[in-house]
CSV table of C-alpha atoms in Angstrom, one decimal:
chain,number,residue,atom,x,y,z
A,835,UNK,CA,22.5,-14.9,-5.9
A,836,UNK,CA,22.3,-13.1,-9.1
A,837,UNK,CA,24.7,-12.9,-11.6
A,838,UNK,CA,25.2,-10.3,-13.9
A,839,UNK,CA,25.0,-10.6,-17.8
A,840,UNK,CA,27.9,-11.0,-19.9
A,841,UNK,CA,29.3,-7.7,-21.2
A,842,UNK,CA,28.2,-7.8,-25.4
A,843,UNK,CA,31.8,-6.9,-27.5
A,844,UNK,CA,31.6,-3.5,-29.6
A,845,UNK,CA,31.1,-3.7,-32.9
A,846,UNK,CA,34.1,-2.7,-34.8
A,847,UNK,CA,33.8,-2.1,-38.6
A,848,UNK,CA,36.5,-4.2,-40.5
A,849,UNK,CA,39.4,-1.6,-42.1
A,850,UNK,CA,39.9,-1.1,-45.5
A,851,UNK,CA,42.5,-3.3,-47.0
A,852,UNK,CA,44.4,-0.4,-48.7
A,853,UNK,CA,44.5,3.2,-46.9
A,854,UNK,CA,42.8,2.4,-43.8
A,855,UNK,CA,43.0,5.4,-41.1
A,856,UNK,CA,45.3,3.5,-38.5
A,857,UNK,CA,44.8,6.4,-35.8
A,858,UNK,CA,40.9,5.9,-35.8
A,859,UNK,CA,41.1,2.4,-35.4
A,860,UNK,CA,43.5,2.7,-32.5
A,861,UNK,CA,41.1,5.2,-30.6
A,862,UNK,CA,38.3,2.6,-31.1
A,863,UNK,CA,40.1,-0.1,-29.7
A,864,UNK,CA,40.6,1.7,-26.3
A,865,UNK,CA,37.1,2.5,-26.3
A,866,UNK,CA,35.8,1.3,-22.6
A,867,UNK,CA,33.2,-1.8,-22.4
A,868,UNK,CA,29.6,-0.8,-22.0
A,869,UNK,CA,29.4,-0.9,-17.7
A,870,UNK,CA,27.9,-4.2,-16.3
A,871,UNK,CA,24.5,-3.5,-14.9
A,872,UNK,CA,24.3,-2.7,-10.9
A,873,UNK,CA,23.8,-5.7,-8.7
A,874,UNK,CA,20.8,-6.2,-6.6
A,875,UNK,CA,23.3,-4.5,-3.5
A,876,UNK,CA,23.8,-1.2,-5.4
A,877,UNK,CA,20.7,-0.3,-6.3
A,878,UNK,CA,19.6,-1.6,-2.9
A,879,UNK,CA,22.2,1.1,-1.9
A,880,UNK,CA,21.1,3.9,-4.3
A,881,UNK,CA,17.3,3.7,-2.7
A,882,UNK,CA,18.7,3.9,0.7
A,883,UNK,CA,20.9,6.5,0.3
A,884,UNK,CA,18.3,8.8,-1.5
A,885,UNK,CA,15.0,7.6,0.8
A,886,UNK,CA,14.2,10.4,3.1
A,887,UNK,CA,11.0,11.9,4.4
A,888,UNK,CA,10.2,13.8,1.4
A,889,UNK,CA,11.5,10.9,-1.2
A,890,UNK,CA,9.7,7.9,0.5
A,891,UNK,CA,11.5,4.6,0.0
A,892,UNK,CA,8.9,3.2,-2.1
A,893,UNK,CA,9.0,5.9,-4.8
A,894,UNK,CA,12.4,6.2,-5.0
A,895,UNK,CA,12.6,2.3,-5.3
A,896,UNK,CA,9.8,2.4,-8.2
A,897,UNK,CA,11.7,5.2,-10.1
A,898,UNK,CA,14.9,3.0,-9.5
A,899,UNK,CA,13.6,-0.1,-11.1
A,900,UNK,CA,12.1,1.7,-13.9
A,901,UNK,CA,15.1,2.9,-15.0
A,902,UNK,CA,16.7,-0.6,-15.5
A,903,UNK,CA,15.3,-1.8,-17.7
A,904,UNK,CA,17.5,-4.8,-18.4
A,905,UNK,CA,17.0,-5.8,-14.5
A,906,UNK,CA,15.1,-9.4,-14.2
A,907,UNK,CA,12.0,-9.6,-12.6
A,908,UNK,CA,13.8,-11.8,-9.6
A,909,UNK,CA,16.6,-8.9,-9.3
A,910,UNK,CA,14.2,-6.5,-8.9
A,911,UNK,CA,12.8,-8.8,-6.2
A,912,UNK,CA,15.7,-9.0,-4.4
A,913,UNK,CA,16.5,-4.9,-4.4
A,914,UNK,CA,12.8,-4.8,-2.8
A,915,UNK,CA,13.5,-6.9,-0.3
A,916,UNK,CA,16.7,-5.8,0.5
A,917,UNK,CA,15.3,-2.0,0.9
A,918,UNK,CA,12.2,-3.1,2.9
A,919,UNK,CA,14.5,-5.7,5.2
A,920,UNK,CA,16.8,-2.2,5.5
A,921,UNK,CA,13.9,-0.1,7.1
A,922,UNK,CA,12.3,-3.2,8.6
A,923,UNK,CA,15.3,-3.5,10.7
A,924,UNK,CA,16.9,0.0,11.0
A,925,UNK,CA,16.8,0.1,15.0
A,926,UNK,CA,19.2,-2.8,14.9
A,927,UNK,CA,21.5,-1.2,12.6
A,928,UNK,CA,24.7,1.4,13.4
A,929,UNK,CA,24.6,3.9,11.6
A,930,UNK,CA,28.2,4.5,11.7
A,931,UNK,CA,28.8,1.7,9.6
A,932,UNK,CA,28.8,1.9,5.9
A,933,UNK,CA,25.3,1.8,4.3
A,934,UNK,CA,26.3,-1.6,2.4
A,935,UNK,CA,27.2,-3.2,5.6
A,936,UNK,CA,24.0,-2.4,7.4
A,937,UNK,CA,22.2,-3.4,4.3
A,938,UNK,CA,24.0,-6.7,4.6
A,939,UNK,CA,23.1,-6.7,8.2
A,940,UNK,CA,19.3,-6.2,8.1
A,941,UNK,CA,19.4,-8.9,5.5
A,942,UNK,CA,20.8,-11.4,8.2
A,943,UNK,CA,18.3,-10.7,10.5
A,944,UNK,CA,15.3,-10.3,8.8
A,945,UNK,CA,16.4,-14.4,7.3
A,946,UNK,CA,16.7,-15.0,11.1
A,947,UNK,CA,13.4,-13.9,12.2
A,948,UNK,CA,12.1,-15.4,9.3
A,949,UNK,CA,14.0,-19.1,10.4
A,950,UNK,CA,13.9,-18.2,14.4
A,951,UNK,CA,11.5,-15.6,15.7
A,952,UNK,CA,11.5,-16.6,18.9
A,953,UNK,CA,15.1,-15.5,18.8
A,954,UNK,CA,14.4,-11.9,19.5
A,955,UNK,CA,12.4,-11.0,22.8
A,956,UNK,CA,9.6,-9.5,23.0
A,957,UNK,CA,11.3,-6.4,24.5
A,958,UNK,CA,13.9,-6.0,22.0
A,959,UNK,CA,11.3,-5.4,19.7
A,960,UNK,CA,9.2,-3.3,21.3
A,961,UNK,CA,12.1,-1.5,22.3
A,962,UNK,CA,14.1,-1.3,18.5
A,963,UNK,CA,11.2,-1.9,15.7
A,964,UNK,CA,9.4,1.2,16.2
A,965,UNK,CA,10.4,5.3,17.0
A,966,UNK,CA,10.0,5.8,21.2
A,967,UNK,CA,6.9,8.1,20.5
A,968,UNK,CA,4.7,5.4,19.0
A,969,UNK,CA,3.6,4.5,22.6
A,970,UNK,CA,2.2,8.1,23.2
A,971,UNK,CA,-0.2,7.6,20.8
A,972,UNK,CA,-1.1,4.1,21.1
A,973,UNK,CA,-0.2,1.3,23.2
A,974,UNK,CA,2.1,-0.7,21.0
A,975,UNK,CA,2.0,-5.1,22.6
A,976,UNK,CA,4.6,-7.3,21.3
A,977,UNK,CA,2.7,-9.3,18.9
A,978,UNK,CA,1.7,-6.4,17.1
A,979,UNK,CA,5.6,-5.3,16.5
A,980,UNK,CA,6.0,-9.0,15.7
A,981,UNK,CA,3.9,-9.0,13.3
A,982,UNK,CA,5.6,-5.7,11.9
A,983,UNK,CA,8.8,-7.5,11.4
A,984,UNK,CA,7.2,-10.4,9.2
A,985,UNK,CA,7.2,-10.6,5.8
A,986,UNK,CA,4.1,-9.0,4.3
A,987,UNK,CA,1.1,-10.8,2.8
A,988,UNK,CA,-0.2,-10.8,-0.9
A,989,UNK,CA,-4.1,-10.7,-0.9
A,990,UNK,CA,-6.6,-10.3,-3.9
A,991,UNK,CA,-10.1,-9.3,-4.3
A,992,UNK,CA,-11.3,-11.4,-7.7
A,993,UNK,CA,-14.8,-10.1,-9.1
A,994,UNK,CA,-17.6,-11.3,-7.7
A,995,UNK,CA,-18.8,-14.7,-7.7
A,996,UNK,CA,-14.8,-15.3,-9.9
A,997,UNK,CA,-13.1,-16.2,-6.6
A,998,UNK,CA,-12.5,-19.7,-7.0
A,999,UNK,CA,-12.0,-19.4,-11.3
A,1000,UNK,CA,-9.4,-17.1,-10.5
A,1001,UNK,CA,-7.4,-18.7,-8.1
A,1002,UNK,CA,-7.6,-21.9,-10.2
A,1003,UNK,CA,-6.3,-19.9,-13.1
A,1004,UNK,CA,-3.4,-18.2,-11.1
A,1005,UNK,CA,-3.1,-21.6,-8.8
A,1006,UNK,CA,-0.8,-20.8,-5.5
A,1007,UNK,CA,-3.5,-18.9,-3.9
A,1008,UNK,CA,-5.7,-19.8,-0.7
A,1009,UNK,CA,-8.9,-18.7,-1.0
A,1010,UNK,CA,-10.5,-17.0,2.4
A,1011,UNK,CA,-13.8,-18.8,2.7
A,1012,UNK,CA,-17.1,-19.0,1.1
A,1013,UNK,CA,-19.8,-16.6,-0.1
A,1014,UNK,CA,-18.8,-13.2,-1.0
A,1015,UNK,CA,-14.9,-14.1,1.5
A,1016,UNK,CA,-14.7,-16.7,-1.6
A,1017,UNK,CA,-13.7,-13.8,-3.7
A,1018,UNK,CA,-10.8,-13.0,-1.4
A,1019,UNK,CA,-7.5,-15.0,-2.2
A,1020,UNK,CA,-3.9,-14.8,-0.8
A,1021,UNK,CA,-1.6,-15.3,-3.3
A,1022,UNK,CA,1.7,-16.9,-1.7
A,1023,UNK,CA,3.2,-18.2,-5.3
A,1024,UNK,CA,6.0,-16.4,-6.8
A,1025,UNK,CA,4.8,-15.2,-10.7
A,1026,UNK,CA,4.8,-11.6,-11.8
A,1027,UNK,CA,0.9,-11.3,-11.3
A,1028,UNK,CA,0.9,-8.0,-13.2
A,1029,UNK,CA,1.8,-9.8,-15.9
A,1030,UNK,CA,-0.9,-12.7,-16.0
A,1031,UNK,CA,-3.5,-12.7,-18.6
A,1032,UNK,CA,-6.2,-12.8,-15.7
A,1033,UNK,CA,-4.6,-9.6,-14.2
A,1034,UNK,CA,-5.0,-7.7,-17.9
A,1035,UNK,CA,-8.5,-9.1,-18.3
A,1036,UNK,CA,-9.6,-7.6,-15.1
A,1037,UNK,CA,-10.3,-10.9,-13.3
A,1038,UNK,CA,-8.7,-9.6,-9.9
A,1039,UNK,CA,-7.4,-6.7,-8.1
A,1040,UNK,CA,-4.4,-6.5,-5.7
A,1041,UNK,CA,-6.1,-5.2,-2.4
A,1042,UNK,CA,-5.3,-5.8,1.2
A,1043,UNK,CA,-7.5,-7.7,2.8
A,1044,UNK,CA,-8.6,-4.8,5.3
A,1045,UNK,CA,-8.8,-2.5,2.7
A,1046,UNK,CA,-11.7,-5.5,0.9
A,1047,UNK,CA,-13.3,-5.4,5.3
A,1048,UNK,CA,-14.0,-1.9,4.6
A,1049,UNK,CA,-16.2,-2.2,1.6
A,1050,UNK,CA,-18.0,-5.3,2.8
A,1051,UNK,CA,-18.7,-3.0,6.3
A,1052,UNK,CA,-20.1,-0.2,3.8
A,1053,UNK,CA,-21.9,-3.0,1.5
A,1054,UNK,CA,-23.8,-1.2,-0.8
A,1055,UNK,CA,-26.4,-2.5,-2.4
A,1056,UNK,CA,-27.2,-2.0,-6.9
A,1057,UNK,CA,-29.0,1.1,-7.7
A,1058,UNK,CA,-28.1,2.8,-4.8
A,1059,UNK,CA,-25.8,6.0,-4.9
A,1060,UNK,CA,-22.1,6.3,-3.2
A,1061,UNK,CA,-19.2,8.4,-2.8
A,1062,UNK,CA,-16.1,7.7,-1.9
A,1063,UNK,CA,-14.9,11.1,-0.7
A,1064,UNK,CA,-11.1,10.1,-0.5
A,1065,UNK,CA,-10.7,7.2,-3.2
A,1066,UNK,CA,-6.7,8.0,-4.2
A,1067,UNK,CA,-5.7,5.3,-6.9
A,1068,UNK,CA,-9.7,3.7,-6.4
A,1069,UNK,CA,-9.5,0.4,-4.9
A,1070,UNK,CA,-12.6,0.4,-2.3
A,1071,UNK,CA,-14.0,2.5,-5.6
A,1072,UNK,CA,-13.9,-0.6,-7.6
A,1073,UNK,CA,-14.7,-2.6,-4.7
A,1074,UNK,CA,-18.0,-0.4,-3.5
A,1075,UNK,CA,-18.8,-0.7,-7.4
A,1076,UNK,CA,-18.4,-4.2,-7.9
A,1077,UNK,CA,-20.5,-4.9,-4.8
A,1078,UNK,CA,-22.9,-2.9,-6.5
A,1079,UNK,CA,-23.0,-5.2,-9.8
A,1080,UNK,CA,-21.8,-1.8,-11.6
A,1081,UNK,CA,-25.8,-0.3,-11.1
A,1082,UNK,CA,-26.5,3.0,-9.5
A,1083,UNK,CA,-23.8,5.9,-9.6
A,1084,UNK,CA,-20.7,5.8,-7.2
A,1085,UNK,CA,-18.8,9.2,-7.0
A,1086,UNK,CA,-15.3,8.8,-6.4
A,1087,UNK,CA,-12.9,12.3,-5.5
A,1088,UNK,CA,-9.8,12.6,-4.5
A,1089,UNK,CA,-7.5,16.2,-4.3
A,1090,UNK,CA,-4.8,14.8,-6.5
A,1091,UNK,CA,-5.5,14.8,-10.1
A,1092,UNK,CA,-3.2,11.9,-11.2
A,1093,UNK,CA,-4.7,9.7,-8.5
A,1094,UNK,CA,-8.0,10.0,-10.6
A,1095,UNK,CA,-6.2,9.4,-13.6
A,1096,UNK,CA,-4.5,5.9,-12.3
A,1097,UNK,CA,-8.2,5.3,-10.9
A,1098,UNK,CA,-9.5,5.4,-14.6
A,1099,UNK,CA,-7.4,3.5,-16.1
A,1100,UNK,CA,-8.0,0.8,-12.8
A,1101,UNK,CA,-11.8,1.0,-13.8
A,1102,UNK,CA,-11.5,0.8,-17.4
A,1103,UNK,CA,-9.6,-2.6,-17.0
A,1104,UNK,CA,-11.8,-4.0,-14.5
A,1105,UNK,CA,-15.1,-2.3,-17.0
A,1106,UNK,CA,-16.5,-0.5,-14.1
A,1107,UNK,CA,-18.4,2.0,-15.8
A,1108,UNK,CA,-21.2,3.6,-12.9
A,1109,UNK,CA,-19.1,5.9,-11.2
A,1110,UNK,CA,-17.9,9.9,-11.9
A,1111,UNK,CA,-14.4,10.9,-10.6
A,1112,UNK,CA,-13.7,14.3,-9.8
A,1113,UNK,CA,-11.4,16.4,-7.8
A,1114,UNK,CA,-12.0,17.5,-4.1
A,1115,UNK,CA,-9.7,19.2,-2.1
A,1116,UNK,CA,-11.7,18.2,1.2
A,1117,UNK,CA,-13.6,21.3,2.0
A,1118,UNK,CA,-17.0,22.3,2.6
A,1119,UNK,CA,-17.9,23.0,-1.1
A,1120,UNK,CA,-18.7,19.4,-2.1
A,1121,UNK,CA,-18.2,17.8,-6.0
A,1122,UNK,CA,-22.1,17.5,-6.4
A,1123,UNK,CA,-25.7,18.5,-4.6
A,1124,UNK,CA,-26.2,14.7,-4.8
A,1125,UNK,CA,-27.3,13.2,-1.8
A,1126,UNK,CA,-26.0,9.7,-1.0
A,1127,UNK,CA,-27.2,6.5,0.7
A,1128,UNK,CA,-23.8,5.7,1.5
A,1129,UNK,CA,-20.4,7.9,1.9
A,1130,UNK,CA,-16.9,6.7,2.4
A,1131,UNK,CA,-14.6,8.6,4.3
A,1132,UNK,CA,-11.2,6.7,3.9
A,1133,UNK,CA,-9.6,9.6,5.2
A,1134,UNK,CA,-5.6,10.2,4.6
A,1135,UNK,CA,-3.8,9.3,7.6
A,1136,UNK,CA,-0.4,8.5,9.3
A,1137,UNK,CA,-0.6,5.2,8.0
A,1138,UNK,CA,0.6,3.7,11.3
A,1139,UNK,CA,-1.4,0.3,10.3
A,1140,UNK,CA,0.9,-0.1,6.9
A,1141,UNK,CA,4.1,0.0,8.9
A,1142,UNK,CA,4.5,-3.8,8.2
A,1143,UNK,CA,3.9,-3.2,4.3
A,1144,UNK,CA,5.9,0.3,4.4
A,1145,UNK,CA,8.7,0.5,6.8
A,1146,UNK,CA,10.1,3.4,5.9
A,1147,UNK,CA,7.1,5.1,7.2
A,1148,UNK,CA,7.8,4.3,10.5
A,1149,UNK,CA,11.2,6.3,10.5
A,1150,UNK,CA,9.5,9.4,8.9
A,1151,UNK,CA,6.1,9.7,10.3
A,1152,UNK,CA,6.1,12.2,13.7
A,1153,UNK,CA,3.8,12.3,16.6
A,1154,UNK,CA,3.3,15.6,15.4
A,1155,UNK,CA,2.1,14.7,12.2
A,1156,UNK,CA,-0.3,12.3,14.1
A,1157,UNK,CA,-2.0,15.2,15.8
A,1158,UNK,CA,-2.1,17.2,12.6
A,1159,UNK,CA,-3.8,14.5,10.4
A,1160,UNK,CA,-6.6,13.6,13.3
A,1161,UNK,CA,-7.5,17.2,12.7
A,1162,UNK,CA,-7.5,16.8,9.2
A,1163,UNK,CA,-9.6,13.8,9.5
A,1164,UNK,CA,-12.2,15.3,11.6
A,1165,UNK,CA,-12.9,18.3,9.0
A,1166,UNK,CA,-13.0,16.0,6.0
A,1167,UNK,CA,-15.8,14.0,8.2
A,1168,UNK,CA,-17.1,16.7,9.0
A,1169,UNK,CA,-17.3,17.9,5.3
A,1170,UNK,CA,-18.2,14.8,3.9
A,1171,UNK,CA,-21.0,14.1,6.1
A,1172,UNK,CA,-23.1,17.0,4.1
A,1173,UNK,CA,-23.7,14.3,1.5
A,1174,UNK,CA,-25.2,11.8,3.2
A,1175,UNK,CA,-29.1,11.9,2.7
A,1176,UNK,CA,-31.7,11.7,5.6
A,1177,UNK,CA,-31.4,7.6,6.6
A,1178,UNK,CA,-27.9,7.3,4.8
A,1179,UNK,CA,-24.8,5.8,5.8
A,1180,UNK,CA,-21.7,7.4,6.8
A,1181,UNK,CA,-17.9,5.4,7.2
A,1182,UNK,CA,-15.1,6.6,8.0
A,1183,UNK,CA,-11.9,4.2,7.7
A,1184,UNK,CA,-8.2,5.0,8.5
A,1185,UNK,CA,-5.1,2.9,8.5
A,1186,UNK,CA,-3.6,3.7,11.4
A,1187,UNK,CA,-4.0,2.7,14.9
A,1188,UNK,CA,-3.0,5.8,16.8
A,1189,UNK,CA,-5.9,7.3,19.3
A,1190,UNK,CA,-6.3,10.6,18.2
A,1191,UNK,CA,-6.7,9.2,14.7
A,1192,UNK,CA,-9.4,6.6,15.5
A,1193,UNK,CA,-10.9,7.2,19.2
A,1194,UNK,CA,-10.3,11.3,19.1
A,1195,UNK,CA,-12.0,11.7,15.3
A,1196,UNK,CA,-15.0,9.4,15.7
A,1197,UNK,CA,-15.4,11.4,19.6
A,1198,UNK,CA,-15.0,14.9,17.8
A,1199,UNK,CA,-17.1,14.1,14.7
A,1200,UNK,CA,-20.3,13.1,17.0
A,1201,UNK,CA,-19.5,15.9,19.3
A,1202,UNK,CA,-20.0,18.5,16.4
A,1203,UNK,CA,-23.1,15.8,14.5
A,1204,UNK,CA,-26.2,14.6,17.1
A,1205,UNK,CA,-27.8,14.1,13.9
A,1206,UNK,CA,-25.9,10.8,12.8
A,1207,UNK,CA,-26.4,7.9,15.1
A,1208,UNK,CA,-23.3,5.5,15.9
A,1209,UNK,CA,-23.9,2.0,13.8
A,1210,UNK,CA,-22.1,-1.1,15.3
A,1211,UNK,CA,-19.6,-2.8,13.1
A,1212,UNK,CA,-18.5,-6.3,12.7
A,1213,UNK,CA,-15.7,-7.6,11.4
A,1214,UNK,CA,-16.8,-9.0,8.1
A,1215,UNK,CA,-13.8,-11.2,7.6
A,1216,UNK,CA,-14.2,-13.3,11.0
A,1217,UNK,CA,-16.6,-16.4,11.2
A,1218,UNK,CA,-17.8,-15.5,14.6
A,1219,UNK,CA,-17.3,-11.8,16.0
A,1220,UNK,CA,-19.5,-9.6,17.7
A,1221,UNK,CA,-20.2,-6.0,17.1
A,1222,UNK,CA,-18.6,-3.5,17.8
A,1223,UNK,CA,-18.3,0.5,18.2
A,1224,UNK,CA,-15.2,1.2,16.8
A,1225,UNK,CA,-13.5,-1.9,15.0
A,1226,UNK,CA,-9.8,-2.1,15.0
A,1227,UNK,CA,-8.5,-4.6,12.7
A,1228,UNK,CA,-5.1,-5.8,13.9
A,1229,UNK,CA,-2.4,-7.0,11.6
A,1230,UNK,CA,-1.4,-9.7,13.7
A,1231,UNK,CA,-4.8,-11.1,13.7
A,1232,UNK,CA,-6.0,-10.4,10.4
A,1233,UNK,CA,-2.6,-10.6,8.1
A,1234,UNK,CA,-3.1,-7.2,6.4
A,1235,UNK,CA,-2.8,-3.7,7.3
A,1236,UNK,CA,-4.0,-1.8,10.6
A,1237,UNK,CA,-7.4,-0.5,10.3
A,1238,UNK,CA,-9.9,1.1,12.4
A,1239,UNK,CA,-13.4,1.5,11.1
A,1240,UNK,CA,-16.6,3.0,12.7
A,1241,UNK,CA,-20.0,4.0,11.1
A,1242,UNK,CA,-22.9,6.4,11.3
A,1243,UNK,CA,-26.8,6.4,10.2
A,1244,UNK,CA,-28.7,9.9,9.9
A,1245,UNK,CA,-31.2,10.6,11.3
A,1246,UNK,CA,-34.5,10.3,8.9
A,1247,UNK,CA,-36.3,13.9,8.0
């Protein structure tokens, strides 16, 4: 329940006790009452109404909030959740019914699920929480889509050796385990964390835990040289760099130039200082001649493995698309691979799940490259795990987003 401030009075300049200009004051006192700020319902409504596949929910929801500025931190909670519950449960929904009603709707059963999971079946879920298609490009099991319909996790990466300061510091957080895990925290308290005095002093990141797998599974090691070929906003960047004790030179590129720019300012808050960004569109001219002991291919993908995190996506995303985006993937591997010196490393993450994404691209790339040798991969996160081709990382077992991860060494000479 939020309630809305009360309305402030206008201001009306006392008139003159002699000769005052009785027809002005009359129009100011039918001047209307500055409008009441939305509710958490109508903005909720606003984002839905203007989400689509080229205006993704969480942009439009960003742009939203920014514009009211007199909105409460815990009111622009509750417009999030009531988006994400939206999309979260849109195959319950009619869509004949008003959009406030559904809104209302998804609301009720994503607090039921919460309270009574068990509630649902296991084939009404498979059957309403994802698009039909999903199962031709993957086989989708029902504690997968359960996990879908939960309530996402809030994970950090703290600096190295910081884990334990920092969740003492922040308190509410459960820190993952010990040795380098002990810098991964969930955070299940309810401050703004952007807004913490850790956060501004670069103490932690906000980084899914799968997303921290993946730069553990590279582990690079100080002095050596890197590139992450498809960094976007930088977090395995700054992750790759802090493993690296900020020695050697990390390369970080992305095709989008204001990507690079929110990567900088990300660096320059968390003082990572050994690493060059540049601009890549993916082909086969490369950013530098350097050649690498380690390359990162986190390639762009259907995201499939952040539909728990962003359920919009779900509704947008085509099986189409999924075909496209393997083939995308297989030429910036392809591409990237160039980099990697005689003995070097090459990874290539995606968050998705889908087989032509993860199976098809890591089959194609060795088809096309007998020179890079197929490197099992454990799961860095697990005590106990064995390893492994081609890792999947599950969000139902793991708590963060759907990952799939294999890696290469090159041949020497």
């Amino acid at each position: 329940m939020f309630t809305r401030p009360r309305r402030a009075l206008p201001q009306y300049r006392r008139p003159a006790e002699h000769g005052g200009d009785l027809s002005r004051m009359k129009e100011r006192s039918q001047a209307p009452f500055p409008e009441s700020p939305p509710s958490a319902s109508e903005l909720a409504e606003r984002v839905v109404r203007a989400a689509d596949r080229e205006h993704p929910a969480d942009d439009v929801l960003r742009a939203e909030l920014r514009g009211q500025r007199s909105l409460s931190r815990e009111a622009g909670a509750q417009v999030s959740k009531l988006v994400f519950s939206y999309f979260r449960w849109l195959g319950w929904l009619d869509r004949g019914s008003p959009v406030r009603e559904r809104i209302n709707h998804a609301w009720d059963l994503a607090e039921r699920y919460a309270a009574q999971p068990q509630s649902f079946t296991d084939a009404e879920l498979l059957s309403r929480a994802v698009p039909d298609w999903v199962a031709t490009v993957m086989k989708p099991s029902a504690d997968w889509v359960r996990a879908l319909q939960a309530e996402p996790r809030l994970w950090l990466r703290a600096h190295r050796g910081q884990g334990r300061a920092v969740a003492e510091k922040l308190g509410d957080c459960r820190v993952l385990g010990a040795g380098s895990l002990g810098d991964t925290l969930e955070y299940v308290g309810r401050s703004d964390l952007f807004r913490t005095g850790a956060f501004h002093a670069g103490a932690f990141e906000l980084q899914d835990i799968n997303s921290q797998a993946v730069g553990f599974i590279c582990s690079p090691r100080p002095g050596e040289k890197w590139w992450d070929a498809c960094a976007g906003e930088g977090g395995k960047t700054l992750h790759l760099a802090d493993l690296m004790e900020n020695q050697g030179l990390l390369w970080a590129s992305d095709r989008t130039p204001w990507r690079l720019t929110k990567l900088k300012r990300r660096a320059a808050r968390a003082r990572v200082f050994n690493y060059r960004a540049t601009l890549w569109d993916g082909g086969p001219r490369l950013p530098t001649k350097t050649q690498f002991d380690g390359v990162l291919v986190d390639a762009p993908c259907s995201g499939i493995g952040t539909w728990q995190r962003n359920p919009h996506a779900r509704w947008t995303i085509t099986a189409q698309d999924v075909k496209e985006l393997s083939e995308v993937q297989t030429r910036l591997l392809l591409n990237a691979a160039v980099g990697v010196k005689p003995g070097g490393r090459l990874v290539y993450a995606a968050c998705t799940l889908a087989r032509s994404e993860t199976i098809g691209v890591v089959a194609a790339f060795e088809e096309r490259c007998p020179h890079f040798t197929r490197e099992p991969v454990r799961d860095p996160l697990a005590s106990v795990a064995a390893p492994c081709d081609l890792l999947y990382l599950w969000p139902q077992e793991t708590g963060g987003n759907g990952m799939c991860v294999a890696a290469w060494r090159r041949a020497p000479g």
